[in-house]
Short mmCIF file of C-alpha atoms in Angstrom, two decimals:
data_model
loop_
_atom_site.label_atom_id
_atom_site.label_comp_id
_atom_site.label_asym_id
_atom_site.label_seq_id
_atom_site.Cartn_x
_atom_site.Cartn_y
_atom_site.Cartn_z
CA MET W 1 -10.07 160.20 41.45
CA THR W 2 -10.70 162.04 42.98
CA GLY W 3 -7.33 161.85 44.47
CA LYS W 4 -8.51 160.78 43.52
CA ARG W 5 -3.78 161.41 45.43
CA LEU W 6 -7.63 160.61 42.76
CA LEU W 7 -9.98 159.09 47.44
CA ARG W 8 -10.50 160.19 46.77
CA THR W 9 -10.24 159.58 50.93
CA ALA W 10 -12.31 160.88 53.47
CA THR W 11 -9.83 163.71 54.24
CA VAL W 12 -10.73 167.50 55.50
CA VAL W 13 -8.98 169.76 55.54
CA THR W 14 -9.35 173.99 56.01
CA GLY W 15 -6.48 175.61 54.58
CA SER W 16 -3.86 175.10 57.10
CA LEU W 17 -6.79 174.45 59.47
CA ALA W 18 -9.07 172.08 60.47
CA LEU W 19 -12.66 171.88 59.24
CA ALA W 20 -15.05 173.36 61.82
CA SER W 21 -17.26 170.71 63.37
CA SER W 22 -20.49 172.85 61.78
CA LEU W 23 -19.99 174.38 58.56
CA THR W 24 -22.65 176.66 59.20
CA ALA W 25 -25.20 177.64 56.71
CA CYS W 26 -28.11 179.06 55.54
CA GLY W 27 -30.21 178.37 52.56
CA GLY W 28 -29.32 180.63 49.26
CA SER W 29 -26.91 183.38 49.10
CA SER W 30 -27.25 185.77 52.18
CA ALA W 31 -27.09 189.84 51.79
CA ALA W 32 -24.13 189.76 53.76
CA ASP W 33 -22.00 187.22 51.01
CA SER W 34 -22.73 189.56 48.61
CA GLU W 35 -22.20 193.05 50.38
CA GLY W 36 -18.24 191.12 51.03
CA GLY W 37 -19.39 190.39 54.76
CA GLU W 38 -18.27 186.58 55.50
CA LYS W 39 -14.94 186.06 54.05
CA VAL W 40 -15.03 182.20 53.55
CA VAL W 41 -15.97 179.68 50.98
CA THR W 42 -16.77 176.37 51.24
CA VAL W 43 -15.58 173.90 48.40
CA TYR W 44 -16.07 170.00 47.94
CA SER W 45 -13.87 168.11 46.33
CA ALA W 46 -12.40 165.07 45.03
CA ASP W 47 -8.56 164.45 45.76
CA GLY W 48 -5.87 164.47 43.94
CA LEU W 49 -5.67 168.23 43.50
CA LYS W 50 -4.38 168.75 47.26
CA SER W 51 -0.98 167.95 48.81
CA GLU W 52 -0.32 166.60 51.75
CA LYS W 53 3.01 168.38 51.79
CA GLY W 54 1.34 171.39 51.10
CA ASP W 55 2.63 172.01 47.59
CA GLY W 56 -0.11 171.06 45.35
CA TRP W 57 -2.14 173.15 42.61
CA TYR W 58 -5.27 173.66 45.45
CA ASP W 59 -2.54 174.74 47.66
CA LYS W 60 -0.95 177.21 45.14
CA VAL W 61 -3.97 178.72 43.94
CA PHE W 62 -5.53 178.89 47.52
CA ALA W 63 -3.70 180.51 48.60
CA ASP W 64 -2.98 182.89 45.71
CA PHE W 65 -7.01 183.55 46.12
CA THR W 66 -6.99 184.47 49.59
CA LYS W 67 -4.63 186.63 49.23
CA LYS W 68 -6.33 188.33 46.44
CA THR W 69 -9.66 188.34 48.30
CA GLY W 70 -9.43 188.36 51.76
CA ILE W 71 -11.76 185.16 51.28
CA GLU W 72 -10.40 182.02 53.42
CA VAL W 73 -11.28 178.91 51.56
CA LYS W 74 -12.51 175.75 53.51
CA TYR W 75 -11.56 172.42 51.53
CA VAL W 76 -13.75 169.03 52.57
CA GLU W 77 -12.19 166.03 50.38
CA GLY W 78 -13.51 162.57 49.54
CA GLY W 79 -14.30 159.95 47.22
CA SER W 80 -16.29 161.22 43.76
CA GLY W 81 -19.12 159.67 44.47
CA GLU W 82 -19.01 160.20 48.12
CA MET W 83 -18.87 164.17 48.14
CA VAL W 84 -22.22 164.06 46.09
CA GLN W 85 -23.57 161.95 48.65
CA ARG W 86 -22.50 164.73 51.35
CA ALA W 87 -24.14 167.37 49.44
CA VAL W 88 -27.34 165.46 48.18
CA ARG W 89 -27.82 164.79 52.65
CA GLU W 90 -27.23 168.73 53.15
CA LYS W 91 -29.53 170.07 50.24
CA THR W 92 -32.00 171.28 52.89
CA ASN W 93 -29.15 173.04 54.86
CA THR W 94 -26.55 173.80 52.18
CA GLN W 95 -22.80 173.63 53.43
CA ALA W 96 -20.79 173.75 50.15
CA ASP W 97 -20.55 176.56 47.91
CA VAL W 98 -18.32 174.72 45.34
CA LEU W 99 -18.28 171.09 44.18
CA ILE W 100 -15.72 169.39 42.25
CA THR W 101 -15.54 165.46 41.35
CA LEU W 102 -15.18 163.70 38.52
CA PRO W 103 -17.32 162.44 35.82
CA PRO W 104 -20.41 160.90 35.76
CA PHE W 105 -20.49 162.21 39.17
CA ILE W 106 -20.77 165.62 38.11
CA GLN W 107 -23.29 164.81 35.65
CA GLN W 108 -24.64 163.16 38.80
CA ALA W 109 -24.62 166.20 40.91
CA ASP W 110 -26.39 168.57 38.04
CA GLY W 111 -29.10 165.64 37.51
CA LYS W 112 -29.94 165.60 41.47
CA GLY W 113 -30.45 169.40 41.84
CA LEU W 114 -27.05 170.30 43.33
CA LEU W 115 -25.74 173.00 40.17
CA GLN W 116 -26.60 176.52 39.53
CA SER W 117 -25.90 177.97 36.55
CA TYR W 118 -22.85 180.10 36.49
CA ARG W 119 -19.78 180.37 33.35
CA PRO W 120 -16.94 181.50 34.59
CA GLN W 121 -14.79 184.21 33.41
CA GLY W 122 -12.26 182.25 31.20
CA SER W 123 -14.89 179.33 30.43
CA ASP W 124 -15.27 180.43 26.51
CA LYS W 125 -12.04 178.71 26.40
CA VAL W 126 -12.64 175.60 27.72
CA ASN W 127 -13.84 172.48 24.82
CA GLY W 128 -17.40 172.23 24.40
CA GLY W 129 -16.81 168.38 25.89
CA ASP W 130 -15.01 169.96 28.68
CA LYS W 131 -18.24 171.91 30.11
CA SER W 132 -21.50 171.94 30.25
CA ALA W 133 -23.82 173.80 27.68
CA ASP W 134 -26.18 175.19 30.68
CA GLY W 135 -23.52 176.12 32.20
CA LYS W 136 -23.75 173.77 35.48
CA TRP W 137 -20.31 172.96 35.11
CA THR W 138 -16.69 173.81 33.60
CA SER W 139 -13.49 171.46 34.16
CA VAL W 140 -11.16 173.40 35.82
CA VAL W 141 -8.27 170.56 35.59
CA ASN W 142 -8.30 168.27 32.56
CA ASN W 143 -6.79 164.80 33.33
CA TYR W 144 -6.94 161.22 32.29
CA PHE W 145 -7.64 157.70 33.51
CA GLY W 146 -4.86 155.04 33.62
CA PHE W 147 -3.34 152.52 35.91
CA VAL W 148 -0.33 151.90 37.72
CA TYR W 149 2.58 149.85 38.24
CA ASN W 150 5.77 148.61 40.12
CA LYS W 151 8.71 149.87 37.67
CA LYS W 152 11.07 147.51 40.46
CA GLU W 153 9.46 144.24 39.96
CA LEU W 154 8.04 144.33 36.82
CA ALA W 155 11.01 144.68 34.11
CA GLU W 156 8.34 146.73 31.79
CA ALA W 157 4.65 147.31 32.62
CA PRO W 158 1.83 145.12 31.29
CA LYS W 159 0.41 145.62 27.69
CA THR W 160 -3.22 144.23 28.30
CA TRP W 161 -6.26 143.62 30.66
CA GLU W 162 -5.57 139.52 29.76
CA GLU W 163 -2.42 139.37 31.48
CA LEU W 164 -3.41 140.92 34.74
CA LEU W 165 -5.15 137.39 34.90
CA ASP W 166 -2.03 135.79 35.35
CA ALA W 167 -1.44 134.08 38.30
CA LYS W 168 1.71 136.50 39.71
CA TYR W 169 -1.08 139.17 40.14
CA LYS W 170 -2.94 136.70 42.86
CA GLY W 171 -3.05 139.37 45.62
CA LYS W 172 -0.88 141.52 44.21
CA LEU W 173 -3.79 143.79 41.87
CA GLN W 174 -5.79 145.93 43.77
CA TYR W 175 -8.60 148.26 42.07
CA SER W 176 -11.12 151.25 43.91
CA THR W 177 -14.42 150.82 44.49
CA PRO W 178 -17.04 151.33 41.45
CA GLY W 179 -19.65 153.69 42.54
CA VAL W 180 -17.52 155.26 45.21
CA ALA W 181 -14.06 156.19 43.80
CA GLY W 182 -13.98 158.05 40.98
CA ASP W 183 -11.28 156.23 38.90
CA GLY W 184 -12.95 152.96 40.25
CA THR W 185 -16.22 153.73 38.04
CA ALA W 186 -13.56 154.32 35.69
CA VAL W 187 -12.40 150.84 35.98
CA LEU W 188 -16.24 149.82 34.69
CA ILE W 189 -16.05 152.24 31.96
CA LYS W 190 -12.68 151.56 30.55
CA SER W 191 -13.78 147.63 30.43
CA MET W 192 -16.98 148.38 28.74
CA HIS W 193 -15.52 150.27 25.92
CA ASP W 194 -12.47 148.12 25.53
CA PHE W 195 -14.34 144.64 25.91
CA GLY W 196 -17.39 146.09 23.76
CA GLY W 197 -20.15 145.85 26.43
CA LYS W 198 -21.79 145.48 29.77
CA GLU W 199 -21.63 142.18 29.59
CA PRO W 200 -18.42 141.08 28.45
CA ALA W 201 -16.92 143.31 30.61
CA MET W 202 -18.24 141.70 33.61
CA GLU W 203 -17.24 138.41 32.17
CA TYR W 204 -13.57 139.70 32.47
CA LEU W 205 -14.25 141.35 35.82
CA LYS W 206 -15.37 138.62 37.39
CA LYS W 207 -12.11 136.84 36.52
CA LEU W 208 -10.00 139.66 37.49
CA GLN W 209 -11.84 139.30 40.94
CA ALA W 210 -9.08 136.14 41.69
CA ASN W 211 -6.52 138.34 41.69
CA ASN W 212 -7.56 140.84 43.23
CA VAL W 213 -6.94 142.27 47.08
CA GLY W 214 -10.38 143.84 47.07
CA PRO W 215 -12.24 147.07 47.46
CA SER W 216 -11.02 149.94 48.33
CA SER W 217 -12.70 153.60 48.76
CA SER W 218 -9.39 154.84 47.97
CA THR W 219 -7.78 155.52 44.59
CA SER W 220 -5.23 157.37 45.98
CA LYS W 221 -3.83 154.84 48.78
CA LEU W 222 -2.96 152.41 46.20
CA ALA W 223 -0.27 153.98 44.51
CA PRO W 224 1.81 154.35 47.95
CA LYS W 225 1.54 150.00 48.08
CA THR W 226 2.32 150.11 44.47
CA ASP W 227 5.45 151.85 44.66
CA LYS W 228 6.64 150.08 47.51
CA GLY W 229 5.67 146.38 46.34
CA GLU W 230 2.79 145.59 48.20
CA LEU W 231 0.63 145.71 44.72
CA LEU W 232 2.17 145.24 41.38
CA VAL W 233 -0.39 146.98 39.36
CA ALA W 234 -3.57 149.36 40.65
CA ASN W 235 -5.52 151.62 38.88
CA GLY W 236 -5.41 155.46 39.19
CA ASP W 237 -5.41 158.39 37.04
CA VAL W 238 -2.43 160.51 35.22
CA GLN W 239 -2.24 163.89 37.16
CA MET W 240 -2.76 162.20 40.26
CA ASN W 241 0.08 159.68 39.59
CA PHE W 242 2.38 161.65 37.80
CA ALA W 243 2.36 164.31 41.15
CA GLN W 244 3.11 161.30 43.66
CA SER W 245 5.56 159.60 41.32
CA LYS W 246 7.68 162.64 41.81
CA SER W 247 8.53 161.40 45.56
CA MET W 248 7.76 157.52 44.77
CA PRO W 249 10.72 156.35 42.52
CA ASN W 250 9.18 152.76 41.80
CA LEU W 251 5.68 154.21 40.11
CA GLY W 252 5.22 153.92 36.57
CA ILE W 253 1.99 154.81 34.64
CA TRP W 254 0.48 152.82 31.73
CA PHE W 255 -3.05 152.32 30.00
CA PRO W 256 -4.19 148.57 29.55
CA ALA W 257 -5.55 147.45 26.09
CA LYS W 258 -7.38 144.47 24.63
CA GLU W 259 -5.66 141.97 23.41
CA GLY W 260 -4.92 142.40 19.77
CA GLY W 261 -6.12 146.54 20.19
CA LYS W 262 -4.09 149.66 21.35
CA PRO W 263 -3.73 151.17 24.77
CA THR W 264 -6.84 153.80 25.58
CA THR W 265 -8.12 156.23 27.93
CA PHE W 266 -10.53 158.82 28.18
CA ALA W 267 -10.63 162.13 29.68
CA LEU W 268 -11.95 162.22 33.67
CA PRO W 269 -11.68 166.52 34.37
CA TYR W 270 -11.79 167.65 37.54
CA ALA W 271 -15.35 169.49 36.80
CA ALA W 272 -16.61 172.31 39.22
CA GLY W 273 -20.29 173.73 39.88
CA LEU W 274 -21.33 176.16 42.01
CA VAL W 275 -23.57 174.87 44.77
CA ASP W 276 -27.59 175.62 44.20
CA LYS W 277 -28.33 177.44 47.21
CA ALA W 278 -25.12 177.96 48.31
CA PRO W 279 -24.49 179.83 51.45
CA HIS W 280 -21.51 181.97 49.58
CA THR W 281 -22.77 182.12 46.34
CA GLU W 282 -21.01 185.54 45.32
CA ASN W 283 -18.00 183.96 46.90
CA GLY W 284 -18.16 180.44 45.36
CA LYS W 285 -18.04 182.73 41.66
CA LYS W 286 -15.21 184.40 42.44
CA LEU W 287 -13.08 181.26 43.22
CA LEU W 288 -14.41 179.44 40.09
CA ASP W 289 -13.53 182.44 38.10
CA HIS W 290 -9.77 182.26 40.00
CA LEU W 291 -9.30 178.47 39.13
CA LEU W 292 -10.15 179.13 35.65
CA SER W 293 -7.77 182.25 35.74
CA THR W 294 -4.73 182.38 32.98
CA GLU W 295 -2.71 182.77 36.36
CA ALA W 296 -4.29 179.56 37.67
CA GLN W 297 -4.62 177.75 34.50
CA GLU W 298 -0.61 178.32 33.89
CA LEU W 299 0.23 176.25 37.22
CA VAL W 300 -1.78 173.02 36.49
CA SER W 301 1.13 171.11 34.57
CA GLY W 302 4.31 172.58 36.81
CA ILE W 303 2.81 172.00 40.14
CA GLY W 304 -0.26 170.20 39.83
CA GLY W 305 1.17 167.38 36.87
CA GLY W 306 -2.59 167.89 35.45
CA PHE W 307 -3.70 169.54 31.94
CA PRO W 308 -4.79 172.65 31.94
CA SER W 309 -8.97 172.88 31.06
CA ARG W 310 -8.10 176.65 28.93
CA THR W 311 -7.30 175.69 25.44
CA ASP W 312 -5.37 178.94 25.18
CA VAL W 313 -3.04 178.14 27.74
CA LYS W 314 -0.01 175.96 26.61
CA PRO W 315 2.68 175.09 29.03
CA THR W 316 6.03 174.29 28.04
CA ASP W 317 7.11 173.09 31.48
CA ALA W 318 9.00 170.10 31.39
CA ASN W 319 6.05 168.12 33.39
CA ALA W 320 4.22 169.41 30.47
CA VAL W 321 6.65 167.92 27.99
CA GLU W 322 6.59 164.58 30.07
CA LEU W 323 3.17 164.46 30.00
CA THR W 324 2.52 164.89 26.22
CA ARG W 325 5.50 162.00 25.94
CA LEU W 326 3.05 159.76 28.29
CA MET W 327 0.37 160.32 26.06
CA ALA W 328 1.80 159.53 22.79
CA GLY W 329 0.09 156.31 21.41
CA VAL W 330 -2.76 156.13 23.33
CA GLU W 331 -6.07 156.12 22.10
CA ILE W 332 -8.84 158.34 23.76
CA PHE W 333 -12.21 157.83 23.54
CA GLU W 334 -14.90 159.52 24.73
CA PRO W 335 -18.00 158.41 27.09
CA ASP W 336 -21.60 158.16 26.59
CA TRP W 337 -21.51 160.18 29.90
CA SER W 338 -25.46 160.50 29.52
CA ASP W 339 -26.00 157.02 29.32
CA ILE W 340 -23.37 156.72 32.08
CA GLU W 341 -25.20 158.95 34.45
CA LYS W 342 -28.47 157.43 33.85
CA ASN W 343 -27.54 153.76 34.13
CA LEU W 344 -24.35 153.87 36.68
CA THR W 345 -26.55 152.07 39.44
CA GLY W 346 -27.28 149.69 37.04
CA TYR W 347 -23.63 148.97 35.84
CA VAL W 348 -21.97 149.01 39.60
CA ASP W 349 -24.75 146.61 40.45
CA ALA W 350 -23.83 144.22 37.76
CA TRP W 351 -19.63 144.52 39.15
CA LYS W 352 -21.22 143.68 42.64
CA SER W 353 -22.82 140.64 41.07
CA ALA W 354 -20.26 139.72 38.63
CA THR W 355 -17.33 139.84 41.33
CA GLY W 356 -19.60 138.74 44.58
CA SER W 357 -17.92 142.51 45.96
#
């Protein structure tokens, strides 16, 4: 989510320049690229790590990378599923060098043959669950699914899923579209976990639809609406919403529990992979190395509001302390990503049927 800011919106940026209307590409890594010819690398990413103000983690690390290597970063951002779909459409004329998206879409990208194996420098310091065994993808920023609420309108955050069925949330609650947005898909994953399976989760989401404003392809747009009071509750993720809360004083983060249970969440890392037949393979490798460098990882919490992927990087900045406090008491579960990747279409179809979406 992401950014989802978890579109996860279809915004296109090229460093400080607008992305050229056509990204020329030839299949495979060119000789000019491997010999240091064309100084460019194209990144397709879920949003959340780049700031409209130019002060996000991507803004900083991309600028540092260009200064260090002379390689310009062309950046394309959209919904997690949207970026994978775009890369699939371009398989015969590959344009992206690096793909960064959320689970289960990074697994989906791998399953569709979009990624080639590459283990970036520093990936040996990333936990096994945060990278693929065959080197197809590696987490570059750790993150967790969550919800937001308006602290001005609500004296305290809701505690349970069941509370959201109350009439006071009618037309004041919204979550992004499962199957399109990473955080929207996360609503399905968490509800199936908390309610004990697909059927009870869909039964709940069917009831919740009475209060839901409707689908949204962008998770990142929901936080501003919540901050303004247009919504009382929306979905999101910790990294994106924590960063947004710095300029949105009414935004609070919370984690729903099933009535009688504990608040839960699960990891939604920004996972990066080298695109198969990328036009600038060597430049893509250099960028992945940079994203996992100690230098870049030490900026994840202080600038990005997220969690470093490298276990040997342990930030102590104010954001890191606050994030640790925020996660206290929240039970973290690990989804069966292979099952979700295999059955995602069925789960999304079940959601559409249950909600009439």
